[in-house]
PDB file of C-alpha atoms and ligand atoms in Angstrom:
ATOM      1  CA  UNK A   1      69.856  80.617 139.988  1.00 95.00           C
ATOM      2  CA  UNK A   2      72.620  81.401 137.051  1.00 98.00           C
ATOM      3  CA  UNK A   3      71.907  83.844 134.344  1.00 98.00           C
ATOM      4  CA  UNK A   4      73.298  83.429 131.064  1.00 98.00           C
ATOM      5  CA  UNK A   5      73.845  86.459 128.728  1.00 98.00           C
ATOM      6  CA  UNK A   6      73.231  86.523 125.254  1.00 97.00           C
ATOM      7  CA  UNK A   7      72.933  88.838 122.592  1.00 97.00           C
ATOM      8  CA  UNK A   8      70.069  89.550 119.732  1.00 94.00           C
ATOM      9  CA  UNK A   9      70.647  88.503 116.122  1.00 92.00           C
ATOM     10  CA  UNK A  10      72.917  86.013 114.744  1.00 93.00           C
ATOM     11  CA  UNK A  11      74.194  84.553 118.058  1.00 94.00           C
ATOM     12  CA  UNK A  12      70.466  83.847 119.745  1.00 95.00           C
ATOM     13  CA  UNK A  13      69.330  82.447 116.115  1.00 94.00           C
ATOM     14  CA  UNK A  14      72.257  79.899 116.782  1.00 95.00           C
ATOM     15  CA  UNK A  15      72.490  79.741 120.286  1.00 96.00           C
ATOM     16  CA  UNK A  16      68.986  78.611 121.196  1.00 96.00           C
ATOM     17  CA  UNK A  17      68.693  75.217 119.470  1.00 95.00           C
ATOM     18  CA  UNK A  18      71.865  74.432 121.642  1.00 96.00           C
ATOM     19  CA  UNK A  19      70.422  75.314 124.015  1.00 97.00           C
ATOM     20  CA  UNK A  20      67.219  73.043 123.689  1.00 96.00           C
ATOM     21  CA  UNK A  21      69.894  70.137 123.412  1.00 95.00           C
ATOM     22  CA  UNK A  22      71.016  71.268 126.593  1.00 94.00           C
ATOM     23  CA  UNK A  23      67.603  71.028 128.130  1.00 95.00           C
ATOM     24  CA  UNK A  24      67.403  74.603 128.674  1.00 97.00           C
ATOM     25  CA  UNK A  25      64.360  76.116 126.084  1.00 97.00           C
ATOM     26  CA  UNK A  26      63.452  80.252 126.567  1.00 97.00           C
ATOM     27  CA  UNK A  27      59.472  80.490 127.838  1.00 97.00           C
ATOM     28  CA  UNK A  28      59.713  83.165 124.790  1.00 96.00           C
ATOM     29  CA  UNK A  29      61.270  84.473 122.092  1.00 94.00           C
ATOM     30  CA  UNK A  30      63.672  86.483 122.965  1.00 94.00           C
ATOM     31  CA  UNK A  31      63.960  87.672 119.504  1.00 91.00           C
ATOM     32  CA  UNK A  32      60.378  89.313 119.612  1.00 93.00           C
ATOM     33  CA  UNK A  33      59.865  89.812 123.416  1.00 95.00           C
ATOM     34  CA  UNK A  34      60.734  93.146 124.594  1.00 96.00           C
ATOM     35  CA  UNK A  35      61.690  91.425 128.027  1.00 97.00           C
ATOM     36  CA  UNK A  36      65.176  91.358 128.662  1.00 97.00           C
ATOM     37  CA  UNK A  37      64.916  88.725 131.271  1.00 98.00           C
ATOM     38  CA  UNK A  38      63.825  85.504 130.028  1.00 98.00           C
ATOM     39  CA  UNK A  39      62.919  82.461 132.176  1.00 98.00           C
ATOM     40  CA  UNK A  40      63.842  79.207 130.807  1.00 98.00           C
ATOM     41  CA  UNK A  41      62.235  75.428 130.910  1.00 97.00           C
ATOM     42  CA  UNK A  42      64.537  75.125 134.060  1.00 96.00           C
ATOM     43  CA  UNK A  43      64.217  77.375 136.879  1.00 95.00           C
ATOM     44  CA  UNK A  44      67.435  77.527 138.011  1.00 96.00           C
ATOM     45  CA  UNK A  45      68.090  79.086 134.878  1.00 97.00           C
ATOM     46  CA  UNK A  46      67.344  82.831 133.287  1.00 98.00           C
ATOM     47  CA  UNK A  47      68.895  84.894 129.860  1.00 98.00           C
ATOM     48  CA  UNK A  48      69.555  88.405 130.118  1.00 98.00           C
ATOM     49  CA  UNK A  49      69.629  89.750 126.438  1.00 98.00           C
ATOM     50  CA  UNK A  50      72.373  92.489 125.924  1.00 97.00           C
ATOM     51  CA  UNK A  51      73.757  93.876 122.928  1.00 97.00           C
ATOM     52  CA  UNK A  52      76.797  91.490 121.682  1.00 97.00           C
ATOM     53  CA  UNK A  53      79.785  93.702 123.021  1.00 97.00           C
ATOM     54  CA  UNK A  54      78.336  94.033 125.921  1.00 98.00           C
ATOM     55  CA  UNK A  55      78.083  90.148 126.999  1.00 98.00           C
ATOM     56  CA  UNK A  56      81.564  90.082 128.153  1.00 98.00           C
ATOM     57  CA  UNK A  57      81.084  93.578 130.857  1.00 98.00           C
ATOM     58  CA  UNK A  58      78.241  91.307 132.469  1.00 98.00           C
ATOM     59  CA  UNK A  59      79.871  88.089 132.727  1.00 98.00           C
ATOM     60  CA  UNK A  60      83.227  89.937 133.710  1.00 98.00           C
ATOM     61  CA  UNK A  61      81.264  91.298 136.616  1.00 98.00           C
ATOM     62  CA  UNK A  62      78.719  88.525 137.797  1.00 98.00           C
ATOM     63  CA  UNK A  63      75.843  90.196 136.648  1.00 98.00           C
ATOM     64  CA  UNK A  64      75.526  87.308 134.459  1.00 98.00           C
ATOM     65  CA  UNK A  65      77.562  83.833 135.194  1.00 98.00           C
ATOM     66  CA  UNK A  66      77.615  82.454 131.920  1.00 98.00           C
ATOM     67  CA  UNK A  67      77.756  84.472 128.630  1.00 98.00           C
ATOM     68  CA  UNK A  68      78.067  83.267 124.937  1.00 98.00           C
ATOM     69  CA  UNK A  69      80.018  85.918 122.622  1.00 98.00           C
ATOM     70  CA  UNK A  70      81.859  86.093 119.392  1.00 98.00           C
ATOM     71  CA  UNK A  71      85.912  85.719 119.596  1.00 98.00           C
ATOM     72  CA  UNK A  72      86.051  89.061 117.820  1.00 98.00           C
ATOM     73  CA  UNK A  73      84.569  90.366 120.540  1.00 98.00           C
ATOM     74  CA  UNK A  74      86.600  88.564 123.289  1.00 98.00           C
ATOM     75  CA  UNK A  75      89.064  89.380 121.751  1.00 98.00           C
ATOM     76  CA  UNK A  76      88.729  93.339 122.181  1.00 97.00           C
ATOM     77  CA  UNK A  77      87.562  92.849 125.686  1.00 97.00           C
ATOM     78  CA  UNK A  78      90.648  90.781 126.843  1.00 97.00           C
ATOM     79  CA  UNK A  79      88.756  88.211 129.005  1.00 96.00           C
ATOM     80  CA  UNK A  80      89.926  89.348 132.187  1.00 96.00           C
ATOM     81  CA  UNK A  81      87.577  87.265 134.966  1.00 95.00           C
ATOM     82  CA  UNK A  82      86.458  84.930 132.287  1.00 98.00           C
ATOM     83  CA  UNK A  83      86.806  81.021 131.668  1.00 98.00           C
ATOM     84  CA  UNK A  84      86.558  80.416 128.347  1.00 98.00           C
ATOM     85  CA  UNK A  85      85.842  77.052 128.407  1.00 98.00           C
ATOM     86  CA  UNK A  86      84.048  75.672 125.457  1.00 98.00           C
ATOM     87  CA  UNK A  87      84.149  76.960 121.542  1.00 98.00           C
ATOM     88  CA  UNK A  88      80.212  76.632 120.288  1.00 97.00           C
ATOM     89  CA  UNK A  89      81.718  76.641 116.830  1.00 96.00           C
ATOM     90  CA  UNK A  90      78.636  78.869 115.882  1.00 95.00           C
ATOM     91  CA  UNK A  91      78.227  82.354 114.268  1.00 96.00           C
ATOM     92  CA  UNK A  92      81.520  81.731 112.657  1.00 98.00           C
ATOM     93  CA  UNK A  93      82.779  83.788 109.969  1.00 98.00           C
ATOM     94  CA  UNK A  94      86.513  85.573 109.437  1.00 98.00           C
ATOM     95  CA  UNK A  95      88.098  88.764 110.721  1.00 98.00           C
ATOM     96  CA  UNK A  96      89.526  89.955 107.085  1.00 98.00           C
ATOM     97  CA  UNK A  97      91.802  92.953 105.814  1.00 98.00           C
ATOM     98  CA  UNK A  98      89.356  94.822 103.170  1.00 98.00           C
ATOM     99  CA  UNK A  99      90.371  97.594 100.249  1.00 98.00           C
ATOM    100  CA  UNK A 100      89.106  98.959  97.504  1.00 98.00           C
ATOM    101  CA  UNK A 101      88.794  97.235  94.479  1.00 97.00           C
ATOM    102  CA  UNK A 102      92.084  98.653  92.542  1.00 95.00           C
ATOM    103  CA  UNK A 103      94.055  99.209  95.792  1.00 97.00           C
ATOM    104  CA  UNK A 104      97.345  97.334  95.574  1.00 96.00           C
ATOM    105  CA  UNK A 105      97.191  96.469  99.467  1.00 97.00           C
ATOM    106  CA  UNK A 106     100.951  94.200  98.534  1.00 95.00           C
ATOM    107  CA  UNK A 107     102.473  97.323  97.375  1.00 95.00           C
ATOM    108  CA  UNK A 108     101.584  99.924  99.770  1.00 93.00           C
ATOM    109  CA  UNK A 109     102.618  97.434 102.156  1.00 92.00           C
ATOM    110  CA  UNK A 110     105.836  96.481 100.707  1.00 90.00           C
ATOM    111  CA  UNK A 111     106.378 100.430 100.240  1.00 88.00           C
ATOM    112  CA  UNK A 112     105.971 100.846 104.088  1.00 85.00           C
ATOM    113  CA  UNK A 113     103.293 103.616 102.987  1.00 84.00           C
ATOM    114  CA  UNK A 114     101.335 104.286 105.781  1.00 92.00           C
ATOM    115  CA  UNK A 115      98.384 102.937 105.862  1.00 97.00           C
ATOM    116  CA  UNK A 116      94.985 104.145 107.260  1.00 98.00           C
ATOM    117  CA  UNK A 117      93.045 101.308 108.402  1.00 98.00           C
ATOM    118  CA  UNK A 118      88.924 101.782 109.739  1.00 98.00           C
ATOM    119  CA  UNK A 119      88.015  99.492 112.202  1.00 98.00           C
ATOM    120  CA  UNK A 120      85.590  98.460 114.895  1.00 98.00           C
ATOM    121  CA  UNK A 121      88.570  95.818 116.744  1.00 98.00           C
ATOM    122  CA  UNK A 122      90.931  98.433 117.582  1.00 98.00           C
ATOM    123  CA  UNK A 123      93.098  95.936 119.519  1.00 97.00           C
ATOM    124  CA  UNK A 124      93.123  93.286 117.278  1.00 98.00           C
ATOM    125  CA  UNK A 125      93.970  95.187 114.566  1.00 98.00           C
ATOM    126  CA  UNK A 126      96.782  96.913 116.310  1.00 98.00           C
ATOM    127  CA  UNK A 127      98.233  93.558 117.067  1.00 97.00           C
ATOM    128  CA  UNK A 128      98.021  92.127 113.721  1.00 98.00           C
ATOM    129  CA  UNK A 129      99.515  95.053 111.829  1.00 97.00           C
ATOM    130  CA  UNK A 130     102.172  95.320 114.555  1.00 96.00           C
ATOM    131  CA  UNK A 131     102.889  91.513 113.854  1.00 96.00           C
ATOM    132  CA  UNK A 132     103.537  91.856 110.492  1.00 94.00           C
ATOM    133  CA  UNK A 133     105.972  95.053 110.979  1.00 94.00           C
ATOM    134  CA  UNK A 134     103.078  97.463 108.942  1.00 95.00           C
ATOM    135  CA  UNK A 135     102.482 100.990 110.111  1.00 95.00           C
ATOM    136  CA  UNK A 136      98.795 102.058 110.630  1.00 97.00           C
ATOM    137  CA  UNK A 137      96.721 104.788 111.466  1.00 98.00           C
ATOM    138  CA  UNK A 138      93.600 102.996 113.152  1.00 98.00           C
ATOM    139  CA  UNK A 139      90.473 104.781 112.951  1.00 98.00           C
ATOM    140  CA  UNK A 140      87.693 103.642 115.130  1.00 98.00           C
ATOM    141  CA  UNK A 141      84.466 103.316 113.785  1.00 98.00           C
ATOM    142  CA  UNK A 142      81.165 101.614 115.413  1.00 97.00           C
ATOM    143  CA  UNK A 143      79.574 100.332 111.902  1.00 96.00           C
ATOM    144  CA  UNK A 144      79.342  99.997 108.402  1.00 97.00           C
ATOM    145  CA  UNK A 145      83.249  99.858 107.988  1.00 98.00           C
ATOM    146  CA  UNK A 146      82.455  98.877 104.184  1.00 98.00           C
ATOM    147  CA  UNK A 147      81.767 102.967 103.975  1.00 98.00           C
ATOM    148  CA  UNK A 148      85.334 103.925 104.743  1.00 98.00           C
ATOM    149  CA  UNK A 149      87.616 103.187 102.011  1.00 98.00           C
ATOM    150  CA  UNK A 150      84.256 104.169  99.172  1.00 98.00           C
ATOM    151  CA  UNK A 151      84.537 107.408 101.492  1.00 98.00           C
ATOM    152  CA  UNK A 152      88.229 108.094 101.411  1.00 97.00           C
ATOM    153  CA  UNK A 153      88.305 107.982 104.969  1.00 98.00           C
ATOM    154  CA  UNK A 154      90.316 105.165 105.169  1.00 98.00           C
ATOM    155  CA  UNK A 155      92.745 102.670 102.746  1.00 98.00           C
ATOM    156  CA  UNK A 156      91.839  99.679 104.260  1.00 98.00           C
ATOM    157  CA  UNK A 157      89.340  98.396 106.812  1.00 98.00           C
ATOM    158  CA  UNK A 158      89.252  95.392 109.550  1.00 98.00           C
ATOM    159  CA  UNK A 159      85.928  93.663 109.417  1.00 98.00           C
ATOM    160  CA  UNK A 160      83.856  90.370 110.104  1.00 98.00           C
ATOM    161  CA  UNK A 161      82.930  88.804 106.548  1.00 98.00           C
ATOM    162  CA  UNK A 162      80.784  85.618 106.198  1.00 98.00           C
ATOM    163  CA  UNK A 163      79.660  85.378 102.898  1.00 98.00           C
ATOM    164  CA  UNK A 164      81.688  87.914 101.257  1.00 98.00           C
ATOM    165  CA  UNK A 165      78.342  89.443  99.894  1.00 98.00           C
ATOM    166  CA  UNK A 166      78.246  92.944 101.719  1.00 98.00           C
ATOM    167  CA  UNK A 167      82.010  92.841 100.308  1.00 98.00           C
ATOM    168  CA  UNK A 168      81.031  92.246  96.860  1.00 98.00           C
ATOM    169  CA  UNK A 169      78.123  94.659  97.109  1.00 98.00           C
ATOM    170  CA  UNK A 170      80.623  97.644  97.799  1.00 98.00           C
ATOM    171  CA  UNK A 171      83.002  96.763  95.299  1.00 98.00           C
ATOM    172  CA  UNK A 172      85.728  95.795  98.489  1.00 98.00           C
ATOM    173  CA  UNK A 173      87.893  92.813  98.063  1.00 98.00           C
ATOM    174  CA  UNK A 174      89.677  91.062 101.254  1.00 98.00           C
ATOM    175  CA  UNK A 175      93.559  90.542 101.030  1.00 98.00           C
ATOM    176  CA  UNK A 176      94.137  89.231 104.353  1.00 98.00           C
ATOM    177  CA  UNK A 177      92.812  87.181 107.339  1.00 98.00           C
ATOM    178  CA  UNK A 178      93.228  88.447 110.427  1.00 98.00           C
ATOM    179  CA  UNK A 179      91.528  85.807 112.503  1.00 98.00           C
ATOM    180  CA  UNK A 180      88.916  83.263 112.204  1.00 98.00           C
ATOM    181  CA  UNK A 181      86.282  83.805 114.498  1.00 98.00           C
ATOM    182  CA  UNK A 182      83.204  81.667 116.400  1.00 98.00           C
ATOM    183  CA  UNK A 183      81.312  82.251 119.498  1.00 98.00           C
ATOM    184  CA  UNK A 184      82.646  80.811 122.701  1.00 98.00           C
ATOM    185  CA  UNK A 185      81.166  80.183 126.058  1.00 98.00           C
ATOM    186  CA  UNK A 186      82.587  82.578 129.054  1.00 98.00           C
ATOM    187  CA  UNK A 187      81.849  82.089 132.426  1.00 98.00           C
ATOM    188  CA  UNK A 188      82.713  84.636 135.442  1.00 98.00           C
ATOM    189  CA  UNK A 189      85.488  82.660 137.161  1.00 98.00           C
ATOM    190  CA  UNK A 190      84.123  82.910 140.852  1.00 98.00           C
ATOM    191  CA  UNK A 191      80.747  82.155 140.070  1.00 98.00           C
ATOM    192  CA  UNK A 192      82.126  79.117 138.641  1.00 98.00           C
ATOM    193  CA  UNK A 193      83.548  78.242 141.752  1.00 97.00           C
ATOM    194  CA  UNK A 194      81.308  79.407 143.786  1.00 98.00           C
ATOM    195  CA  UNK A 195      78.139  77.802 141.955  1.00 98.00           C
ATOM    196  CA  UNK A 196      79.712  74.866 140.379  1.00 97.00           C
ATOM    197  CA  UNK A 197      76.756  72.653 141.557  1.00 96.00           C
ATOM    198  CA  UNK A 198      74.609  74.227 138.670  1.00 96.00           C
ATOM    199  CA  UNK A 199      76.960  75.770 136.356  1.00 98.00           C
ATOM    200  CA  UNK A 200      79.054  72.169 135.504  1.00 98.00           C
ATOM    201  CA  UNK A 201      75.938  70.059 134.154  1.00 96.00           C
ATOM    202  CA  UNK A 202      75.464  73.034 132.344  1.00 97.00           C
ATOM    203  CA  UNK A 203      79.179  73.175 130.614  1.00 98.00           C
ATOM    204  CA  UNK A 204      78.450  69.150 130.269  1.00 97.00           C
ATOM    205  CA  UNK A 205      75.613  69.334 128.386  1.00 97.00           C
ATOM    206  CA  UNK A 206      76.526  72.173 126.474  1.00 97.00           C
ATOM    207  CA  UNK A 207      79.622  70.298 125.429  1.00 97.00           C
ATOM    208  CA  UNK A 208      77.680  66.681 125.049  1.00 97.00           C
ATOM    209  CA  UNK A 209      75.177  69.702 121.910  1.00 95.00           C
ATOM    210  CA  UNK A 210      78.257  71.024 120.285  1.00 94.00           C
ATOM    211  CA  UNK A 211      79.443  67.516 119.484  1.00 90.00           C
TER     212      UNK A 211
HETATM  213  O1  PRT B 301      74.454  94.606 115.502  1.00 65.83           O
HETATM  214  P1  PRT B 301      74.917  95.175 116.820  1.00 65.83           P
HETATM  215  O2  PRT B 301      75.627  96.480 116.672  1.00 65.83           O
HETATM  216  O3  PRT B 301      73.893  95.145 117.900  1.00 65.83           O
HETATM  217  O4  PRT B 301      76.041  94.215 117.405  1.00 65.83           O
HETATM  218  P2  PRT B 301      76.909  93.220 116.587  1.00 65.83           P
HETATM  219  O5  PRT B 301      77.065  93.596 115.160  1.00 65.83           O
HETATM  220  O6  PRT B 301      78.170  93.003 117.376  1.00 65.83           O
HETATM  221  O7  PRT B 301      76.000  91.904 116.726  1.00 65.83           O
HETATM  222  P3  PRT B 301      75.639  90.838 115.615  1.00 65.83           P
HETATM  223  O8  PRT B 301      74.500  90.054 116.157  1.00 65.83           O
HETATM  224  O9  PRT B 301      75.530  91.463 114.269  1.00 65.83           O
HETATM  225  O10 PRT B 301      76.946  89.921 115.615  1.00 65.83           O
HETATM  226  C1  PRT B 301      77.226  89.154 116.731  1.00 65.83           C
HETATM  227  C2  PRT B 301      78.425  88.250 116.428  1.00 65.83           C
HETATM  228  O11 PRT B 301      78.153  87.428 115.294  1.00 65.83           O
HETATM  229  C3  PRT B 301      79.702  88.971 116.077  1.00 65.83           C
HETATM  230  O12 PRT B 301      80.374  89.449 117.229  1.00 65.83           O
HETATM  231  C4  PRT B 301      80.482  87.860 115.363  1.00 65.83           C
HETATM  232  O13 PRT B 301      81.197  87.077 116.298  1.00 65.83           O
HETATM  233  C5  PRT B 301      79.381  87.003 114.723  1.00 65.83           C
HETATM  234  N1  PRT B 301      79.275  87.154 113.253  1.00 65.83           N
HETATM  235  C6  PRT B 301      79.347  86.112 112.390  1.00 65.83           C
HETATM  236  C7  PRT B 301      79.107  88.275 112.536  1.00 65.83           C
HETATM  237  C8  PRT B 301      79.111  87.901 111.179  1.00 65.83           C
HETATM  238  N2  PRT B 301      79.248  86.557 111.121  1.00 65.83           N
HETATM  239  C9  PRT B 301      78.950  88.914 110.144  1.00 65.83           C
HETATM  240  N3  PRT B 301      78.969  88.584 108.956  1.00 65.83           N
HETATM  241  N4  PRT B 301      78.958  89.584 112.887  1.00 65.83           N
HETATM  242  C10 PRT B 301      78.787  90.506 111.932  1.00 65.83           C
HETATM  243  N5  PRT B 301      78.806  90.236 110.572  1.00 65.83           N
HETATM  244  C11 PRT B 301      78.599  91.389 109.663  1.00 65.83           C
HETATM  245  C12 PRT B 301      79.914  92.011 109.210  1.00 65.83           C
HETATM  246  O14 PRT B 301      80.365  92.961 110.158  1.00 65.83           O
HETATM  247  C13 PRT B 301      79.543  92.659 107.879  1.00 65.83           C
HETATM  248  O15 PRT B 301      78.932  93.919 108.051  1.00 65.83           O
HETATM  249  O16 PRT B 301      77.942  91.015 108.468  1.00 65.83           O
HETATM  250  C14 PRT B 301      78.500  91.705 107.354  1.00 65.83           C
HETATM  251  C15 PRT B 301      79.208  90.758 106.400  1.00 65.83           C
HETATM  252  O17 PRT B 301      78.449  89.633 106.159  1.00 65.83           O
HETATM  253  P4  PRT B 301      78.555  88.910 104.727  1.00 65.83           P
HETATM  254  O18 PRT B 301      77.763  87.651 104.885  1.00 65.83           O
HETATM  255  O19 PRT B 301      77.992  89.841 103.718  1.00 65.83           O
HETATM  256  O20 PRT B 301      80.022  88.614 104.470  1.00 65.83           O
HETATM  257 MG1   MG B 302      75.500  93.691 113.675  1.00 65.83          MG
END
């Protein structure tokens, strides 16, 4: 039996016709069920529904062999214990640098101002502003980033945009990528040794769907 862990919302909207292709179709909907263990067409094969941040802790442990989770997220877990073998080019969208309408990001930049940045991807932010030689105060913040810089709380923030709507709604602007992201397929690295016999037709077919 492998379990593979996925997470509500945008990712299971694009995650289960791939995996139909792969031959593996929920007996549910996991969007509506309040079951988070969901048997599958194939009985070798459950989903465990957890919330998107989370997918990587499972996998990471072997509570689930096989995860699918955003790169933003990935990213701020560091992948220690996962493969990450396969990009599902799904759920994509880009990790951006967001201000204020009005706020000349180039200038307080080139000023070396300090610059308070809200953020859910602590890490990834600290890298990227630490690449580019700019000095930040990171504040960490669990949602609705777009809030900060209308708040004052914060110049700038790091956030996921897709459309650019919830941008333009809130009068932000992006000046700078960060990252583009998609969801990728983890897998715990023993249990991909250890049950290889089930977990490599399902990397196959997986791969054979993205294609
Ligand atoms: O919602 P919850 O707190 O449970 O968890 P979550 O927000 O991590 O999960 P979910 O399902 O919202 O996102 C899961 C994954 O989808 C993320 O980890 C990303 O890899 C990916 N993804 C792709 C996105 C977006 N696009 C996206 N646009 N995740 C979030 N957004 C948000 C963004 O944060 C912003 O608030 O949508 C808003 C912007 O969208 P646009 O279209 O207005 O630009
Ligand atoms: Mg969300």
């Amino acid at each position: 039996m492998i379990s593979i862990a996925l997470s509500k919302g945008r990712i299971l909207d694009e995650t289960l016709p791939l995996l139909k292709a792969a031959g593996i179709v929920a007996s549910e909907n996991p969007d509506t069920s309040r079951k988070l263990i969901i048997a599958t067409s194939r009985r070798d094969v459950r989903l465990i529904i957890v919330r998107a941040t989370d997918v990587p802790t499972y996998v990471q442990y072997g509570a689930a062999d096989l995860g699918i989770a955003g790169g933003d997220v990935l990213a701020e877990h560091g992948g220690s214990g996962l493969y990450q073998p396969l990009d599902l080019k799904l759920a994509r969208c880009r990790l951006m640098v967001a201000v204020r309408r009005g706020f000349d990001y180039e200038q307080a930049v080139r000023q070396g101002a300090r610059l308070r940045v809200a953020t859910k991807y602590l890490q990834t932010a600290r890298e990227h502003f630490a690449a580019k030689g700019v000095h930040v105060d990171l504040i960490k913040l669990y949602g609705s980033m777009e809030l900060a810089p209308l708040t004052g709380l914060a110049d700038a923030i790091v956030d996921l945009v897709s459309t650019g709507n919830t941008l333009q709604a809130n009068d932000l602007i992006a000046v700078e990528e960060v990252a583009q992201i998609s969801a990728r397929l983890i897998i715990n690295q023993a249990a991909f040794k250890l049950k290889r016999a089930v977990i490599q037709p399902v990397l196959d077919a997986l791969t054979r769907a993205v294609k």
